[in-house]
GROMACS .gro file of C-alpha atoms in nm:
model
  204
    1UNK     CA    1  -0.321   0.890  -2.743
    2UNK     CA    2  -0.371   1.250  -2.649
    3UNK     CA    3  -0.433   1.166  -2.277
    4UNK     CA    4  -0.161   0.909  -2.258
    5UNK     CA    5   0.054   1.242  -2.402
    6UNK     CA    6  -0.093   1.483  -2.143
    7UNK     CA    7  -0.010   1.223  -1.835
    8UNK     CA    8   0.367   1.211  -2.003
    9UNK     CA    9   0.364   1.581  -1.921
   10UNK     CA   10   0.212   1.554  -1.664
   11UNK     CA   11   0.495   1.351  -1.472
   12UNK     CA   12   0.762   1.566  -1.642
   13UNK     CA   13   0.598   1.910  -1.636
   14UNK     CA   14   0.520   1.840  -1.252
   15UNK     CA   15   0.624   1.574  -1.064
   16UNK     CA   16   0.999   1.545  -1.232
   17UNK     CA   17   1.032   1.941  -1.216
   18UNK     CA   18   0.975   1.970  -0.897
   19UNK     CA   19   1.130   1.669  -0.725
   20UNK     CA   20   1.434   1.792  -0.945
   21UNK     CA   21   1.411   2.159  -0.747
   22UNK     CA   22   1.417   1.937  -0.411
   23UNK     CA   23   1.713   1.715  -0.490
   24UNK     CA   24   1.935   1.964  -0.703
   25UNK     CA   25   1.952   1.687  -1.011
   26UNK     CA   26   1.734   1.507  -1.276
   27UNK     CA   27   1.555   1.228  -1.130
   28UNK     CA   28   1.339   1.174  -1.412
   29UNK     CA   29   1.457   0.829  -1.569
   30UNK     CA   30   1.415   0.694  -1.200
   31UNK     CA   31   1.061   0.801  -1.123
   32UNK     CA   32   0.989   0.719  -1.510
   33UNK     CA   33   1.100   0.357  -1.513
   34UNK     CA   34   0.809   0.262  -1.209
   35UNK     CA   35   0.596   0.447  -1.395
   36UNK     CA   36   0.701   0.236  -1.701
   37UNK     CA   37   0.700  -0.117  -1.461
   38UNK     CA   38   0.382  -0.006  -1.364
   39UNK     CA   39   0.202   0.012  -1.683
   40UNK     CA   40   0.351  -0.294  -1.787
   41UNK     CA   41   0.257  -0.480  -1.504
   42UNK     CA   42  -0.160  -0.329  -1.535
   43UNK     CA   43  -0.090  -0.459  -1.941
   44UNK     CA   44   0.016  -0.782  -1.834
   45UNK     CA   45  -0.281  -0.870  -1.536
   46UNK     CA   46  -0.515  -0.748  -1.836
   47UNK     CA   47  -0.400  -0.953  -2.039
   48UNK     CA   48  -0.417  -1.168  -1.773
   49UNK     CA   49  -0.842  -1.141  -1.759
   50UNK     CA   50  -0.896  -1.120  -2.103
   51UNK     CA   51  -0.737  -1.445  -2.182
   52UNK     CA   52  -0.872  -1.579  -1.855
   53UNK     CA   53  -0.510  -1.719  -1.759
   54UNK     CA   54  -0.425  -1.817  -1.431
   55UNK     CA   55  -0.047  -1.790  -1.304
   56UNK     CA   56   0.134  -2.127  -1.246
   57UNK     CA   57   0.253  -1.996  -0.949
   58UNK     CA   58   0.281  -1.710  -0.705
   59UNK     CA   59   0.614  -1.616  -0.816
   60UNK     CA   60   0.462  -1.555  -1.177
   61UNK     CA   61   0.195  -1.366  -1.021
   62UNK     CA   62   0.420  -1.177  -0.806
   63UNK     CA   63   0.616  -1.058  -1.126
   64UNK     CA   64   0.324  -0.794  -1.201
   65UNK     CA   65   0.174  -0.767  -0.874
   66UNK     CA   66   0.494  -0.625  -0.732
   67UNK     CA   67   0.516  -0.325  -0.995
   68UNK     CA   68   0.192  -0.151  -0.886
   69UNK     CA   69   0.093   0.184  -0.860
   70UNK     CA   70   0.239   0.181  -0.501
   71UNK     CA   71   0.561   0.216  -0.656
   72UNK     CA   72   0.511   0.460  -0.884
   73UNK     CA   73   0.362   0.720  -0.636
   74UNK     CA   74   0.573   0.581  -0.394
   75UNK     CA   75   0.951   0.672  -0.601
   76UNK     CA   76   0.748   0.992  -0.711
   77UNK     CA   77   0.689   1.105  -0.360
   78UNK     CA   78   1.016   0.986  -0.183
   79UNK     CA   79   1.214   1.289  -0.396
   80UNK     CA   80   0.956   1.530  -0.287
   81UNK     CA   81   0.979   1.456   0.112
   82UNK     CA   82   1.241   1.764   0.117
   83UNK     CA   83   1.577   1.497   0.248
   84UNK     CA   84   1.845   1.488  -0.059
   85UNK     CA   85   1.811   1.150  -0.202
   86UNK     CA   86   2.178   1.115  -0.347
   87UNK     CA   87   2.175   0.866  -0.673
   88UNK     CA   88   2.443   0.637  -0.448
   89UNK     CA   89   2.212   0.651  -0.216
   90UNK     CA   90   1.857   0.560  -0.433
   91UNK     CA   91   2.123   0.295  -0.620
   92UNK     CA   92   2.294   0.145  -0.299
   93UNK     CA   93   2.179  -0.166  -0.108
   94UNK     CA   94   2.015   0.011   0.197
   95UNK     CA   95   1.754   0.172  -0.036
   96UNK     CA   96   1.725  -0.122  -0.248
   97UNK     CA   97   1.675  -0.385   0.057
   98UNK     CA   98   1.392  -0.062   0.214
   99UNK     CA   99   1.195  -0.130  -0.168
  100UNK     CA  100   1.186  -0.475  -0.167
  101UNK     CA  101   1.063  -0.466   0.139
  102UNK     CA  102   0.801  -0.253   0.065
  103UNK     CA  103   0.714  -0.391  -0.284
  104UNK     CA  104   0.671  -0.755  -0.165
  105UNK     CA  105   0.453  -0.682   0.144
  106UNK     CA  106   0.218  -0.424  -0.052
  107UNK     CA  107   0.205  -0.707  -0.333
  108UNK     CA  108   0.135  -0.945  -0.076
  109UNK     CA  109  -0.146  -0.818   0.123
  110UNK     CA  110  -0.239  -0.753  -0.209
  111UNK     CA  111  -0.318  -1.103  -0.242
  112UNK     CA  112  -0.557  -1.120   0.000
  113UNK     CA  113  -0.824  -0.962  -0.190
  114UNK     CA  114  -0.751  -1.066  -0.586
  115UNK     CA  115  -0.893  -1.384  -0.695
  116UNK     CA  116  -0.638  -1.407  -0.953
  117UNK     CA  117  -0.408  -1.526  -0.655
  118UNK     CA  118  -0.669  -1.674  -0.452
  119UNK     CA  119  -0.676  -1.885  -0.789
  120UNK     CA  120  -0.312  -1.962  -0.776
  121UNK     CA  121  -0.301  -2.071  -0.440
  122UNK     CA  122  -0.602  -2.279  -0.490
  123UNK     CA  123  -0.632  -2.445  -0.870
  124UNK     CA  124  -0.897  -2.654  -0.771
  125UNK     CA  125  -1.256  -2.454  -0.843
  126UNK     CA  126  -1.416  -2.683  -0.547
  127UNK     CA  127  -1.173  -2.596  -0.302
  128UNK     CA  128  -1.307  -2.631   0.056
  129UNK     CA  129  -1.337  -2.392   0.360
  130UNK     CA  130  -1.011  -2.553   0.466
  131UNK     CA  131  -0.780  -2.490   0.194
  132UNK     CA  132  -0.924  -2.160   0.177
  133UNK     CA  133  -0.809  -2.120   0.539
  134UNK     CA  134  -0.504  -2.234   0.485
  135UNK     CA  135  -0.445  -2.076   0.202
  136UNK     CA  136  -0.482  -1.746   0.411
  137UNK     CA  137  -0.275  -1.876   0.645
  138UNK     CA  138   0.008  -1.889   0.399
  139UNK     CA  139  -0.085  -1.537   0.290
  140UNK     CA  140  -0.054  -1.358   0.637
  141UNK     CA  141   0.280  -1.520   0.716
  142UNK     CA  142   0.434  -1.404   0.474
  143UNK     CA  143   0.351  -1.094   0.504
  144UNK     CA  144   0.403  -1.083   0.886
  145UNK     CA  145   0.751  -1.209   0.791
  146UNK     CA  146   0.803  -0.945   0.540
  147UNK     CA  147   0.667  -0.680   0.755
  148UNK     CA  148   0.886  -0.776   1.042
  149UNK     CA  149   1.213  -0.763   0.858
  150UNK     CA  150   1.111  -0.432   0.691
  151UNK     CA  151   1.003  -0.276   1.043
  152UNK     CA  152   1.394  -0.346   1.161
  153UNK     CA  153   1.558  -0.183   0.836
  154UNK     CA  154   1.312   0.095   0.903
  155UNK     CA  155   1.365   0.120   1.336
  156UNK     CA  156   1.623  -0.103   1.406
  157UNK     CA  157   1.964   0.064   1.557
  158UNK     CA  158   2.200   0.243   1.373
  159UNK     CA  159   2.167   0.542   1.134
  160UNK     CA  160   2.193   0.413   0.780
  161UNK     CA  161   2.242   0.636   0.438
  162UNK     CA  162   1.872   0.657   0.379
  163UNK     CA  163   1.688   0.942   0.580
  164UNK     CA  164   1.547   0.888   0.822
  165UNK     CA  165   1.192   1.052   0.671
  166UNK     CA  166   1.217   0.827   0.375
  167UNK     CA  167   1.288   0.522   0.605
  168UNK     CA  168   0.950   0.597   0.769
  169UNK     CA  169   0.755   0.657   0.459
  170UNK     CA  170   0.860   0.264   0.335
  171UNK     CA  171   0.663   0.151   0.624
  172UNK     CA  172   0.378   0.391   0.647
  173UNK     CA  173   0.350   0.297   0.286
  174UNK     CA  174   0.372  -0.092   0.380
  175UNK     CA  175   0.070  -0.021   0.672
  176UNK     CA  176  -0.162   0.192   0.371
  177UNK     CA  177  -0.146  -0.163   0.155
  178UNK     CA  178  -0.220  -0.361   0.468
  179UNK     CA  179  -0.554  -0.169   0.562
  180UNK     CA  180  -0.630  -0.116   0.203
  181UNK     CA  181  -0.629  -0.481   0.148
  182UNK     CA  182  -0.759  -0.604   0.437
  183UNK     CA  183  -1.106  -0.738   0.411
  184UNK     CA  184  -1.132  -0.698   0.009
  185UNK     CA  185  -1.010  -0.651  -0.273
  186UNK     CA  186  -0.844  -0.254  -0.255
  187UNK     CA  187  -1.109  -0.089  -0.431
  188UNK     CA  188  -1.443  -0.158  -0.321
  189UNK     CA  189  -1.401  -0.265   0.089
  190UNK     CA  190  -1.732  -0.120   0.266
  191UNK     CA  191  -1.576  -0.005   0.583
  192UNK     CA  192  -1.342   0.197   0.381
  193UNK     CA  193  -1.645   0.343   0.155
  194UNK     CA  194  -1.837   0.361   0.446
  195UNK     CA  195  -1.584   0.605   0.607
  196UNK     CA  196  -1.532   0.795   0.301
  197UNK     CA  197  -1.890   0.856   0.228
  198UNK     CA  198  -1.877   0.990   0.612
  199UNK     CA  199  -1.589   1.215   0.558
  200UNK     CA  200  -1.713   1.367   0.234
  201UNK     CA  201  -2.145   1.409   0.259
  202UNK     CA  202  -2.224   1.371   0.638
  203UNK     CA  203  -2.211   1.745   0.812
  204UNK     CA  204  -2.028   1.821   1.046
   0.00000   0.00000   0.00000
């Protein structure tokens, strides 16, 4: 209880304080409610594990998969990029249409590394190499497709409401789940460890 108390103040003390000294307003029920969406999703896929469910479908799987910690950091950081963030503009459809976006194609390539979905896609515990493959397959276009539509509402023409900084930061934040989930499962990929273990004890 006392660390859940210290990360409350934590995200008010800090984050909310300043990102309300960037944008000249309280943005705190905003970056609060991912925060919120995102512990509720991390409840529900424990839940999840410890009842050994499987989702009936990838839309049910979706529903928590979406609400990661992506979001969270991401809503955090978008009020700290230094461009005024209006709440018409955070509420309107631009913005809105930029996070879904964003949400489904992080959730997505998610996919590619959690069993739970693997599991979803493929009910059958014998499943061969070929519905494997083309279970993949069904992965990586939709998240081309997603990708795609959210690289034109990030660089296609016309200057929208949403700056131009944050635009960018959508898809920069759609490439970090891509290469994070690439080969594994986000937390334990060996190239990634690999190069980390380079950058932090090899000498220069």
């Amino acid at each position: 209880m006392e660390e859940m108390r210290n990360f409350v103040a934590l995200i008010e003390n800090r984050i909310c304080a300043k990102a309300a000294l960037v944008q000249n307003r309280i943005v705190m029920d905003h970056i609060a409610e991912h925060w919120r969406l995102m512990v509720r999703a991390m409840m529900t896929e424990a839940e999840w594990a410890s009842s050994k469910h499987i989702p009936a479908t990838m839309e049910e799987y979706m529903s928590a998969a979406s609400h990661s910690l992506v979001g969270a950091i991401f809503q955090s950081a978008a009020y700290l990029l230094g461009s005024r963030l209006p709440e018409e503009v955070v509420g309107g459809e631009e913005y809105g249409q930029l996070w879904r976006h964003t949400r489904s194609s992080s959730a997505a390539s998610s996919t590619t590394g959690r069993s739970a979905s693997r599991r979803v896609l493929l009910p059958s515990a014998a499943a061969s190499p070929a519905s494997v493959e083309a279970a993949k397959v069904e992965i990586g276009r939709a998240i081309r497709a997603l990708r795609g539509e959210l690289q034109r509402l990030v660089f296609g023409d016309g200057a929208g409401v949403v700056p131009r900084s944050c635009r960018e930061m959508f898809w920069q934040t759609s490439n970090v789940a891509s290469a994070f989930y690439r080969d594994g499962d986000g937390y334990s990929p060996k190239e990634m460890l690999s190069v980390a273990n380079a950058v932090i004890l090899d000498p220069l």
